[in-house]
Short mmCIF file of N, CA, C and O in Angstrom, two decimals:
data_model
loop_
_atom_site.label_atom_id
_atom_site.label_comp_id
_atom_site.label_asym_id
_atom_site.label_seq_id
_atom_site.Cartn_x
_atom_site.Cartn_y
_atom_site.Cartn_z
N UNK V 1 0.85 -1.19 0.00
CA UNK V 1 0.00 0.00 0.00
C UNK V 1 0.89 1.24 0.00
O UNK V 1 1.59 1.46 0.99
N UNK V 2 0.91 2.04 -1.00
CA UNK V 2 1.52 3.44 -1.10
C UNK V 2 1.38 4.49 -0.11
O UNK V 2 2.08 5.50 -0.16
N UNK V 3 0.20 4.25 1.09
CA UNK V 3 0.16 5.02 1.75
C UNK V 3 0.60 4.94 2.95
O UNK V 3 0.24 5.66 3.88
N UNK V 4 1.69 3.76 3.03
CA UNK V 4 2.72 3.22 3.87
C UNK V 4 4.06 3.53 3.47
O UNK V 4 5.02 2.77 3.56
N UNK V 5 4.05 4.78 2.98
CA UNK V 5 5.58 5.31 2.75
C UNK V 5 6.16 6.17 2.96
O UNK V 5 5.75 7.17 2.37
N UNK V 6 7.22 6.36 3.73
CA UNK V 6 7.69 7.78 4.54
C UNK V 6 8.74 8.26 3.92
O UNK V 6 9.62 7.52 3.48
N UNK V 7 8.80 9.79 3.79
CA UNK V 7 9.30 10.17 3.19
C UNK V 7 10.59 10.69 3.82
O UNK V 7 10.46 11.72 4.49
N UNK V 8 11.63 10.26 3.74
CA UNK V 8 13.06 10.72 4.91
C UNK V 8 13.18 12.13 4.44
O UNK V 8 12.48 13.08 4.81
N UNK V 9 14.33 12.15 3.45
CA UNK V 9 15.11 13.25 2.82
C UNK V 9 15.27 13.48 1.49
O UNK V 9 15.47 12.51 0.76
N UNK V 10 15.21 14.63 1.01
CA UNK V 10 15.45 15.00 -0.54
C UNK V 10 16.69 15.80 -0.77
O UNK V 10 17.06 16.67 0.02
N UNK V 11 17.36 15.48 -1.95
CA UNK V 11 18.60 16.51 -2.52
C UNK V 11 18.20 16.44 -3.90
O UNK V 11 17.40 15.76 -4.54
N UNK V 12 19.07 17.42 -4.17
CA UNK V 12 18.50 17.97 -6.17
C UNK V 12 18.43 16.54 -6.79
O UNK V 12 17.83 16.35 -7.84
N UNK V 13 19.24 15.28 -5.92
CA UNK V 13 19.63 14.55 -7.17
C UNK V 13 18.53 13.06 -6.50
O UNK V 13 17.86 12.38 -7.28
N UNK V 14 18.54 12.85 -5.35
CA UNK V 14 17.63 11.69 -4.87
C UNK V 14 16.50 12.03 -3.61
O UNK V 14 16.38 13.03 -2.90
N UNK V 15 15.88 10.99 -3.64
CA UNK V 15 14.60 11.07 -2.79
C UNK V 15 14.87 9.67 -2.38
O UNK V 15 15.22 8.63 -2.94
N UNK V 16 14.43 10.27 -0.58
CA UNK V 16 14.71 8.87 0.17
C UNK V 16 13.61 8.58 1.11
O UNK V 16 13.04 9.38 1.86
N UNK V 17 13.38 7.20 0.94
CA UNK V 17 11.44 7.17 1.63
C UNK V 17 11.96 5.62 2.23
O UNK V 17 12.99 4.96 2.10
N UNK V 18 10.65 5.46 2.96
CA UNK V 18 11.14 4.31 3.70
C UNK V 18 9.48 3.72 3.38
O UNK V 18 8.54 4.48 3.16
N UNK V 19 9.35 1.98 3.42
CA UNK V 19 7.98 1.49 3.46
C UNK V 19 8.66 0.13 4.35
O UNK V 19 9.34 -0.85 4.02
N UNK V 20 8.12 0.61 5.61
CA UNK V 20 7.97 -0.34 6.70
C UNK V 20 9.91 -0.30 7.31
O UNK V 20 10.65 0.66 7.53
N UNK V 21 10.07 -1.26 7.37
CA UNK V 21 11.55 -1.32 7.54
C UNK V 21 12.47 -1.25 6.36
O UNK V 21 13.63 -1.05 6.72
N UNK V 22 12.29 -1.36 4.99
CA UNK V 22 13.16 -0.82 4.07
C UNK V 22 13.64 0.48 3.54
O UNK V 22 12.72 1.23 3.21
N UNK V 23 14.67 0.88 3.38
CA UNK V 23 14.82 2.15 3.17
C UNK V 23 15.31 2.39 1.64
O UNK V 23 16.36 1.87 1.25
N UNK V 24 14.52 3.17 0.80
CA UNK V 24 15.07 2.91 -0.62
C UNK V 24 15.34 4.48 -0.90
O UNK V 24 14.82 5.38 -0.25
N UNK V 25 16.48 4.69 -2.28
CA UNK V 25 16.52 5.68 -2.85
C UNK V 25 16.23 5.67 -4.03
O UNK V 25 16.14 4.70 -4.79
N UNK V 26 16.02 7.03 -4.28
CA UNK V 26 15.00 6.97 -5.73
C UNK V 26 16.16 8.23 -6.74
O UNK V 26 16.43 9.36 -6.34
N UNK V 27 16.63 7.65 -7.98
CA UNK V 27 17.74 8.88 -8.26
C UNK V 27 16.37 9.68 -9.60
O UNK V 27 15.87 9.26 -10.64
N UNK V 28 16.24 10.88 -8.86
CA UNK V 28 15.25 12.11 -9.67
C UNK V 28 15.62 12.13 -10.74
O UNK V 28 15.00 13.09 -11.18
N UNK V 29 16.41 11.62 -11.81
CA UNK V 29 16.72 11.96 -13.04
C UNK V 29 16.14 10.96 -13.94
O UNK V 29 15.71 11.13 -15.08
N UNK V 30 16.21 9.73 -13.17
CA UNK V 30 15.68 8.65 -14.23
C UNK V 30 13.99 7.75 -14.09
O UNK V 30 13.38 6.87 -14.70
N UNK V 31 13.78 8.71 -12.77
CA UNK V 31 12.46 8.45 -12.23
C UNK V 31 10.76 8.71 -13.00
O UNK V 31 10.37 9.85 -13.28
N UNK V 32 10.05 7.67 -13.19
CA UNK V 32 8.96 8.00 -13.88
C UNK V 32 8.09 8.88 -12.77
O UNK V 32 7.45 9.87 -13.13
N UNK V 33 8.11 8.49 -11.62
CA UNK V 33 7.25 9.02 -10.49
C UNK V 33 7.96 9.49 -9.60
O UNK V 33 8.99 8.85 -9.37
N UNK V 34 7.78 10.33 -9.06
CA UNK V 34 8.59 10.82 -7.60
C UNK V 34 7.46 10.52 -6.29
O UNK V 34 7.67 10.86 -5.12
N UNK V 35 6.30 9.86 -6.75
CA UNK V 35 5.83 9.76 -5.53
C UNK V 35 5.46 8.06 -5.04
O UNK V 35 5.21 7.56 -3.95
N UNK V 36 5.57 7.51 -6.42
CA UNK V 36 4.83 6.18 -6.46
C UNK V 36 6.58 4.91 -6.15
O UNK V 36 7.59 5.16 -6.82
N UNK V 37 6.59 3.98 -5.36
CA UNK V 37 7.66 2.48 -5.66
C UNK V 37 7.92 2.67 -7.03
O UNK V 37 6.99 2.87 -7.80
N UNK V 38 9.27 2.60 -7.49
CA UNK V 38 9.64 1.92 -9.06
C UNK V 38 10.43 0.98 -8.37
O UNK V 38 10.83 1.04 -7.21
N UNK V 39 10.68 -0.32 -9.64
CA UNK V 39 11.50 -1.26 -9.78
C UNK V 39 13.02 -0.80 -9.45
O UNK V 39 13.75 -1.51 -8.77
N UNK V 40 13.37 0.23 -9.89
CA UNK V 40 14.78 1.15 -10.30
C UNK V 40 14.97 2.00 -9.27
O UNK V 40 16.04 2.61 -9.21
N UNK V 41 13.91 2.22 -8.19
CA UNK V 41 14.69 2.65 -7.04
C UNK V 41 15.28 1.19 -5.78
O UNK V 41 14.92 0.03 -5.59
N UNK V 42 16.12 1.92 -5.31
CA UNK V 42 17.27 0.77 -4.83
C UNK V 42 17.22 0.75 -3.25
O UNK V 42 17.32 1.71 -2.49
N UNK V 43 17.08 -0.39 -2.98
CA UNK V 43 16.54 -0.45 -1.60
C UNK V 43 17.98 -0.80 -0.81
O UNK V 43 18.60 -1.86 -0.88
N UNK V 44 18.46 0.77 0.19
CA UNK V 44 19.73 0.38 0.36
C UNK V 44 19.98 -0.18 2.09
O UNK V 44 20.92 -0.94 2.34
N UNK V 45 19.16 0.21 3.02
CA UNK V 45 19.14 -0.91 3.93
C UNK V 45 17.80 -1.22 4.61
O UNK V 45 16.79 -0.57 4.32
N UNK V 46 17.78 -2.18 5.49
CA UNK V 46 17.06 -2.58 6.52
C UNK V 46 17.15 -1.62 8.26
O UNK V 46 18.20 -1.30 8.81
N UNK V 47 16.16 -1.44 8.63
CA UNK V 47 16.34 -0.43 9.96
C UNK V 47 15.15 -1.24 11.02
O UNK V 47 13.96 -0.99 11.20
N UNK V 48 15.85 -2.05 11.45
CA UNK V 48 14.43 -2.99 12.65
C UNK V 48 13.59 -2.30 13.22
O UNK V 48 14.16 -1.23 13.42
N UNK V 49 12.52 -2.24 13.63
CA UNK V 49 11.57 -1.37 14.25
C UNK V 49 11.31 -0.04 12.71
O UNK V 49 11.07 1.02 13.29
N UNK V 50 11.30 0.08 12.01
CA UNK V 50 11.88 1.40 11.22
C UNK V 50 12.38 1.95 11.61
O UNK V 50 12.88 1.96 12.73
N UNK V 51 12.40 2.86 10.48
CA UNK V 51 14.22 4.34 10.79
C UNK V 51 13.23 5.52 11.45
O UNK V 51 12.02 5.39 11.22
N UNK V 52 13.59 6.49 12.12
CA UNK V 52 13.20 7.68 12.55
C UNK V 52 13.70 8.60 11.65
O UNK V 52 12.79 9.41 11.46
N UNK V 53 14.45 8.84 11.14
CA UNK V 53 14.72 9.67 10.18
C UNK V 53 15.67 9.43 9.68
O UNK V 53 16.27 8.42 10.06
N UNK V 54 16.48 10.62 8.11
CA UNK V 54 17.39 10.10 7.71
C UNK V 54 17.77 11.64 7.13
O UNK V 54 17.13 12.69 7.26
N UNK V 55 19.15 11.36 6.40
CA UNK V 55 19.61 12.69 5.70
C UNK V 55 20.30 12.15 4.20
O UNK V 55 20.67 11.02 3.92
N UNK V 56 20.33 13.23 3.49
CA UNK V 56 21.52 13.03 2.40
C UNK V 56 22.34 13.82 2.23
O UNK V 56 21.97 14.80 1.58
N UNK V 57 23.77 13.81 2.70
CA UNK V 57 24.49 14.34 3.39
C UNK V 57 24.62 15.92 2.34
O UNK V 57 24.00 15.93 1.28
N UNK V 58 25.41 17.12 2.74
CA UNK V 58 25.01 18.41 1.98
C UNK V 58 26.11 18.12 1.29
O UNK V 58 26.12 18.96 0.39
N UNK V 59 27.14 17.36 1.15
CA UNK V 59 28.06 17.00 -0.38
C UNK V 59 27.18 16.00 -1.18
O UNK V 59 27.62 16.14 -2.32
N UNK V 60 26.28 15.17 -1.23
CA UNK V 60 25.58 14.29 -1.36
C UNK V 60 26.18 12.99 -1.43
O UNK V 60 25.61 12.24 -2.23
N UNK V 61 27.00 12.58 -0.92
CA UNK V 61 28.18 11.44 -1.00
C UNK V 61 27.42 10.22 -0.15
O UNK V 61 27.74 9.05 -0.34
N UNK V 62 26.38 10.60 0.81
CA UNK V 62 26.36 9.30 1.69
C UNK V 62 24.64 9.69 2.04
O UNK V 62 24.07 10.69 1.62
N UNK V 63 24.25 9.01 2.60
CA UNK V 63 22.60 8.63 2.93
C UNK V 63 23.05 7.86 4.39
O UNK V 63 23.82 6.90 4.48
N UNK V 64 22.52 8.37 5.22
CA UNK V 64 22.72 8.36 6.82
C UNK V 64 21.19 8.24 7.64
O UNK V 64 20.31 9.10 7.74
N UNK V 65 21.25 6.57 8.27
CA UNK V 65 19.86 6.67 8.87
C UNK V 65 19.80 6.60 9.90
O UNK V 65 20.61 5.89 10.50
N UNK V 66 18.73 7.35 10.63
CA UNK V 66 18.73 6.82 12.66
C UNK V 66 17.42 5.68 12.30
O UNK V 66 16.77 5.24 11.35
N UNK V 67 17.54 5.59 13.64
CA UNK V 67 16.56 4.49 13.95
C UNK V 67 17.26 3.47 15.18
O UNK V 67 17.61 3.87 16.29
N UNK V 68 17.35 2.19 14.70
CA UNK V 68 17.95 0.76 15.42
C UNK V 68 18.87 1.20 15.24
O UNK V 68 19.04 0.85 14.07
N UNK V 69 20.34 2.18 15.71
CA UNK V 69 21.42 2.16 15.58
C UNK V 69 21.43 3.18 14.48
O UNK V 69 20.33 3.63 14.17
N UNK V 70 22.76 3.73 13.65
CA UNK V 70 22.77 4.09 12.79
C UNK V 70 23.35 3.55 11.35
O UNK V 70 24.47 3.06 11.44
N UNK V 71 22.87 3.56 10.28
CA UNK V 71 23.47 2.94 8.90
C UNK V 71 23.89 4.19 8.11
O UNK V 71 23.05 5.07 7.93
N UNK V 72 25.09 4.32 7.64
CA UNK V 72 25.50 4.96 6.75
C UNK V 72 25.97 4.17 4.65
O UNK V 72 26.45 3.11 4.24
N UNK V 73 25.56 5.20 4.11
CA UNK V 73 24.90 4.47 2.64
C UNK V 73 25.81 5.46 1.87
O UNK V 73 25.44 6.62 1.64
N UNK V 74 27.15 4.93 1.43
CA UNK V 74 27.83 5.43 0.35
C UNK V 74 27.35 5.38 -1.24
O UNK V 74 27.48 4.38 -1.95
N UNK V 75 26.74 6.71 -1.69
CA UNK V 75 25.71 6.37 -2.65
C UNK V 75 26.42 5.75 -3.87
O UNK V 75 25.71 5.02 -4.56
N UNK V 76 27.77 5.95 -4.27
CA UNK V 76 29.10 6.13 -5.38
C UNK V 76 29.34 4.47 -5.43
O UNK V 76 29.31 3.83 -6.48
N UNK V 77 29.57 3.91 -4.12
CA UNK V 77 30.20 2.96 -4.01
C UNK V 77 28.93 1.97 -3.36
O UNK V 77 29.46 1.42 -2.39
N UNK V 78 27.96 1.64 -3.44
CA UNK V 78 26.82 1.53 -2.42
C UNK V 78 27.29 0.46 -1.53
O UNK V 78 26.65 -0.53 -1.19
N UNK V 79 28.70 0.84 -1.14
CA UNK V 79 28.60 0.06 0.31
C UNK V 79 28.09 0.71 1.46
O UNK V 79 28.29 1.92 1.59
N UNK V 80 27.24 -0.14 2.61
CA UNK V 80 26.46 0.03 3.57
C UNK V 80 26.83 -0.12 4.40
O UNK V 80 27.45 -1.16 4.16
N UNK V 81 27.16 0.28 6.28
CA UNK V 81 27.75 0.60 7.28
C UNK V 81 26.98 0.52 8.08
O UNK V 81 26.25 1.50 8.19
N UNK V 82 26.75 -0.57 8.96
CA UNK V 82 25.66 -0.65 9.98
C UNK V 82 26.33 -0.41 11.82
O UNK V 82 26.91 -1.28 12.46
N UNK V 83 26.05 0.82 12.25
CA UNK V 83 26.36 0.87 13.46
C UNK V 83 25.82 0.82 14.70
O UNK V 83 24.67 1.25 14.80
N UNK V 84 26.39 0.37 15.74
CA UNK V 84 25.85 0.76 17.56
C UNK V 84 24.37 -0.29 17.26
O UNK V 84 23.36 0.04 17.89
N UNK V 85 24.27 -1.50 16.34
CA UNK V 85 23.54 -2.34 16.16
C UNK V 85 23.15 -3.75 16.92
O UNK V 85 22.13 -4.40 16.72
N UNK V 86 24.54 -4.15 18.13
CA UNK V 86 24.77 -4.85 18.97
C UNK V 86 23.64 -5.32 19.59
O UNK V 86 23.16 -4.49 20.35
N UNK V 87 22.76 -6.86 19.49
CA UNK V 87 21.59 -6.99 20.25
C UNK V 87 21.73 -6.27 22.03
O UNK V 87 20.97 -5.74 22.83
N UNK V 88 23.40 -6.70 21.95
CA UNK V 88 23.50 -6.01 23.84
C UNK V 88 23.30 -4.83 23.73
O UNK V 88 22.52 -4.31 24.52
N UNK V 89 23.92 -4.07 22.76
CA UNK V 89 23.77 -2.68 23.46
C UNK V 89 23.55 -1.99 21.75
O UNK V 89 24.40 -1.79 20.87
N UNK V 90 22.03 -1.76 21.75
CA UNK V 90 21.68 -0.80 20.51
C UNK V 90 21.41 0.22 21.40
O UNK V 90 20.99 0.24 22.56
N UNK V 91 21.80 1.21 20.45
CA UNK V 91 21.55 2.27 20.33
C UNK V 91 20.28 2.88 19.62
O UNK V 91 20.21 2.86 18.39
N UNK V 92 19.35 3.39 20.37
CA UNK V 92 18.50 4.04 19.91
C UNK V 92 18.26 5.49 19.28
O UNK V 92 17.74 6.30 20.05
N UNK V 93 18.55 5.93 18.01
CA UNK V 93 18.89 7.15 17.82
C UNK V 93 17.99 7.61 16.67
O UNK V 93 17.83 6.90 15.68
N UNK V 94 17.34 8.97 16.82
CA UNK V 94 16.41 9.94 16.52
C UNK V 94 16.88 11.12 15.75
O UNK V 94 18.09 11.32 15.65
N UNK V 95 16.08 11.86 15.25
CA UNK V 95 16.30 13.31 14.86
C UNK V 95 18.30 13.22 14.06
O UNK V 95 19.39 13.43 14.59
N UNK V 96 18.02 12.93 13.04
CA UNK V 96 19.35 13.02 12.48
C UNK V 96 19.81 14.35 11.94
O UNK V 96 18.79 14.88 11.51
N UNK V 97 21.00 15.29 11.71
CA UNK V 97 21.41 16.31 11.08
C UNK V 97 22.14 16.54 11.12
O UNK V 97 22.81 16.24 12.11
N UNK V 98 22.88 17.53 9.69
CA UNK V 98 24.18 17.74 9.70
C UNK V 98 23.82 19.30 10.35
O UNK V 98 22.81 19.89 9.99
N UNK V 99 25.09 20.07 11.68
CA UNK V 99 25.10 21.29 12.02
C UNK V 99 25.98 21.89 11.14
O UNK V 99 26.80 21.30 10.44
N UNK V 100 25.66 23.69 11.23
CA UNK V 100 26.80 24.19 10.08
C UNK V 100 27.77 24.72 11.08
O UNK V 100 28.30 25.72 10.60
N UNK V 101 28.20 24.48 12.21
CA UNK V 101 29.06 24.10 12.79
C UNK V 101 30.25 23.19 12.79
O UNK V 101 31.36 23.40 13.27
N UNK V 102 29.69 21.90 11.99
CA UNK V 102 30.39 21.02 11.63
C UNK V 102 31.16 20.80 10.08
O UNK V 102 30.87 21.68 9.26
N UNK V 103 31.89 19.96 9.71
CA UNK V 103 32.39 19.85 8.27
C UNK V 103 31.52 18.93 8.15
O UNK V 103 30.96 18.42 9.12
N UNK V 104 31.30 18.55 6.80
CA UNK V 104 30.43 17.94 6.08
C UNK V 104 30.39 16.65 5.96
O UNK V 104 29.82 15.99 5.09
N UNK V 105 31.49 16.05 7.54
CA UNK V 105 31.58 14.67 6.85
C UNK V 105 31.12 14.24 8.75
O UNK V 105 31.27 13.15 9.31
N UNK V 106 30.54 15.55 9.34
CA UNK V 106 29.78 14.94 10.61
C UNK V 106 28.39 15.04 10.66
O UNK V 106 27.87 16.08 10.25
N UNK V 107 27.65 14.04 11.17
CA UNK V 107 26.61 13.97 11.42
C UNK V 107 26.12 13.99 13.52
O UNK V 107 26.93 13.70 14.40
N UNK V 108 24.70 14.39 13.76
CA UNK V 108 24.76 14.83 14.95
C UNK V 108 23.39 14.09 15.09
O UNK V 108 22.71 14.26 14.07
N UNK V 109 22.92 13.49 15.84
CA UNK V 109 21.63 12.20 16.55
C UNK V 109 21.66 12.44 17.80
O UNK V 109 22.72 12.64 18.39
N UNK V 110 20.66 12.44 18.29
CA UNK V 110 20.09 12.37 19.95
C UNK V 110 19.59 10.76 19.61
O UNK V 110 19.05 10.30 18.61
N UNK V 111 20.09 10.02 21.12
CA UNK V 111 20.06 8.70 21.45
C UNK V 111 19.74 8.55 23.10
O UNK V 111 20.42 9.15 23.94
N UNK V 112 18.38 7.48 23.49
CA UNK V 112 18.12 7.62 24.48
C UNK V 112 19.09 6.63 25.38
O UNK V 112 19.19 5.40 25.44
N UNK V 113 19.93 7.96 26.23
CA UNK V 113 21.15 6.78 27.23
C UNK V 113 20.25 6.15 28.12
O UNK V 113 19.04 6.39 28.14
N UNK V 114 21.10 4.94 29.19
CA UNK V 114 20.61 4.22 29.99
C UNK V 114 19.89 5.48 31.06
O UNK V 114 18.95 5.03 31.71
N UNK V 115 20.07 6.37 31.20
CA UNK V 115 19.08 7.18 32.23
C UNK V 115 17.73 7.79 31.92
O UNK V 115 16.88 8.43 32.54
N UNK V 116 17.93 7.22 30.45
CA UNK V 116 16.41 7.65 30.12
C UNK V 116 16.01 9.26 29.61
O UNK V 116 14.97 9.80 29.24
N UNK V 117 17.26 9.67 29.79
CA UNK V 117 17.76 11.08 29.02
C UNK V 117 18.20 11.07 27.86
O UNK V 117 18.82 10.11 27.42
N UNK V 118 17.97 12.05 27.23
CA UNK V 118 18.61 12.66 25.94
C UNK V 118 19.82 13.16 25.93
O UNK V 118 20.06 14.14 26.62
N UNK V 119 21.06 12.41 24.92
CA UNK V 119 22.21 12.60 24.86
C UNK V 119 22.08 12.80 23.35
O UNK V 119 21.37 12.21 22.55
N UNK V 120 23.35 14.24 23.08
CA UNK V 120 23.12 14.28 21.33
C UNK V 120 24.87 13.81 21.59
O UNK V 120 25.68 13.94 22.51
N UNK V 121 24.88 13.25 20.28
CA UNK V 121 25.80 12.79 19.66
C UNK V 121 26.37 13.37 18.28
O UNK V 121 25.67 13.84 17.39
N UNK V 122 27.90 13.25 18.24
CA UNK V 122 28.05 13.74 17.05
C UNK V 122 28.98 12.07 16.18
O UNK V 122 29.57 11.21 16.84
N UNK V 123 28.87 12.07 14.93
CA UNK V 123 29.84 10.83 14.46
C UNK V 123 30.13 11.18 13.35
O UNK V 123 29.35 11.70 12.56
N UNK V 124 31.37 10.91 13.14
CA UNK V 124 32.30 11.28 11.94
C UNK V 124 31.97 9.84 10.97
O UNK V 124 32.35 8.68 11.12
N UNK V 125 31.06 10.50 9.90
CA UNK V 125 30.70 9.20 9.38
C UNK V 125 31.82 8.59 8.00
O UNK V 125 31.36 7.86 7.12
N UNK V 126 33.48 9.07 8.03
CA UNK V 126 34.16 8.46 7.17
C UNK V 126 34.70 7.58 8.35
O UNK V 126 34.75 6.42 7.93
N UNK V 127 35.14 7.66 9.72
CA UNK V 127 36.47 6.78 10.69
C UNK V 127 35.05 6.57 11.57
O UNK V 127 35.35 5.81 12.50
N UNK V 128 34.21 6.78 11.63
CA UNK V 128 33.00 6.14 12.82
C UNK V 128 33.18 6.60 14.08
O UNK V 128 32.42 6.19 14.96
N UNK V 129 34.43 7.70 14.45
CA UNK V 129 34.35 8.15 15.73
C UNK V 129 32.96 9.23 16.13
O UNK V 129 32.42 10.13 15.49
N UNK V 130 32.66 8.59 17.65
CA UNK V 130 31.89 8.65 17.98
C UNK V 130 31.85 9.73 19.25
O UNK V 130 32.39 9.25 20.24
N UNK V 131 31.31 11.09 19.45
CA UNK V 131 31.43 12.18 20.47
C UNK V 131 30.04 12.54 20.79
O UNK V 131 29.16 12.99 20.06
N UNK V 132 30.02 12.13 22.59
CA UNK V 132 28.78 13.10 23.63
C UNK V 132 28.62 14.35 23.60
O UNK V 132 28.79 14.91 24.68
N UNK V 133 28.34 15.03 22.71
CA UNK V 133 28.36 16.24 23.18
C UNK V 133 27.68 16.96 24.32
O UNK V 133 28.19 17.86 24.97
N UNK V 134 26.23 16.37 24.51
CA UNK V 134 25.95 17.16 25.61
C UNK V 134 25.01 16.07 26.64
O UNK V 134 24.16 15.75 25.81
N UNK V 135 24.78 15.61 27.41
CA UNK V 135 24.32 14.61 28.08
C UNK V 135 22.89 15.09 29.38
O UNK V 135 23.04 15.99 30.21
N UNK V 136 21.96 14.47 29.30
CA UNK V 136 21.18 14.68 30.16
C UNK V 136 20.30 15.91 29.88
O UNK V 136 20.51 16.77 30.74
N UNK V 137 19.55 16.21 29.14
CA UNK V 137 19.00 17.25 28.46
C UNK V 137 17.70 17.72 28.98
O UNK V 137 17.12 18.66 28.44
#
C-alpha cells in the first residue's frame, strides 16, 4: 500500500522514503514518479523497528539513517555501514542532522542513554568516531 511510505530526505539529485523497515533511494533523473515504488529505485538498507529519520548528506556522497542504531549508505560505491547495532547494546537514535558548525563529513543524533535522558551525539561518518556532546538534556 503506497500510503505506507515515509518520506526521509530529498537533494537535487535523490529522494529517500522508507515502506515499513526498508529504506530505498529513488535517483530524480531517471524516475517515472517521484511519488509512487519503481522497480529502479534501490533499496539500500534494513532499519528494525523502522528508521526515525534520515539525511543526504550536503556534499551528497552518503545517505545516513537513525533508527535501530545508525546505517550509513555510500551512494558512489553503495557500500552500507551498519552501526551501535549490537543486540547487547543498541543504540536508539532519533532526529538526524548535519550542524553548520560542523564539516560535512559529521553527522549529529540524539540517542536515548541508559538514564532515560537525551544525549546528542556527534559521528564522523568516514572513521565512525563517535562524540557526547551534551548529556542529560
Amino acid at each position: 500500500d503506497m500510503s505506507d511510505i515515509r518520506y526521509l530526505a530529498e537533494s537535487k539529485e535523490y529522494k529517500l522514503y522508507s515502506l515499513f523497515e526498508s529504506v530505498y533511494i529513488k535517483n530524480k533523473t531517471t524516475c517515472n514518479s517521484l511519488t509512487e515504488f519503481e522497480e529502479a529505485d534501490r533499496r539500500i538498507a534494513w532499519v528494525y523497528g523502522d528508521p526515525d529519520s534520515a539525511l543526504i548528506t550536503s556534499d551528497g556522497l552518503y545517505v545516513v539513517i537513525a533508527g535501530c542504531g545508525i546505517t550509513i549508505y555510500n551512494i558512489n560505491t553503495t557500500e552500507c555501514v551498519d552501526l551501535f547495532q549490537d543486540p547487547e547494546e543498541i543504540e536508539w537514535t532519533e532526529g538526524i542532522y548535519q550542524s553548520a558548525e560542523d564539516s560535512e563529513i559529521y553527522v549529529r543524533f540524539n540517542v536515548l542513554a541508559e538514564t532515560d535522558k537525551l544525549a546528542i551525539k556527534r559521528l564522523n561518518i568516514l572513521t565512525h568516531a563517535l562524540e557526547t556532546l551534551s548529556n542529560d538534556l
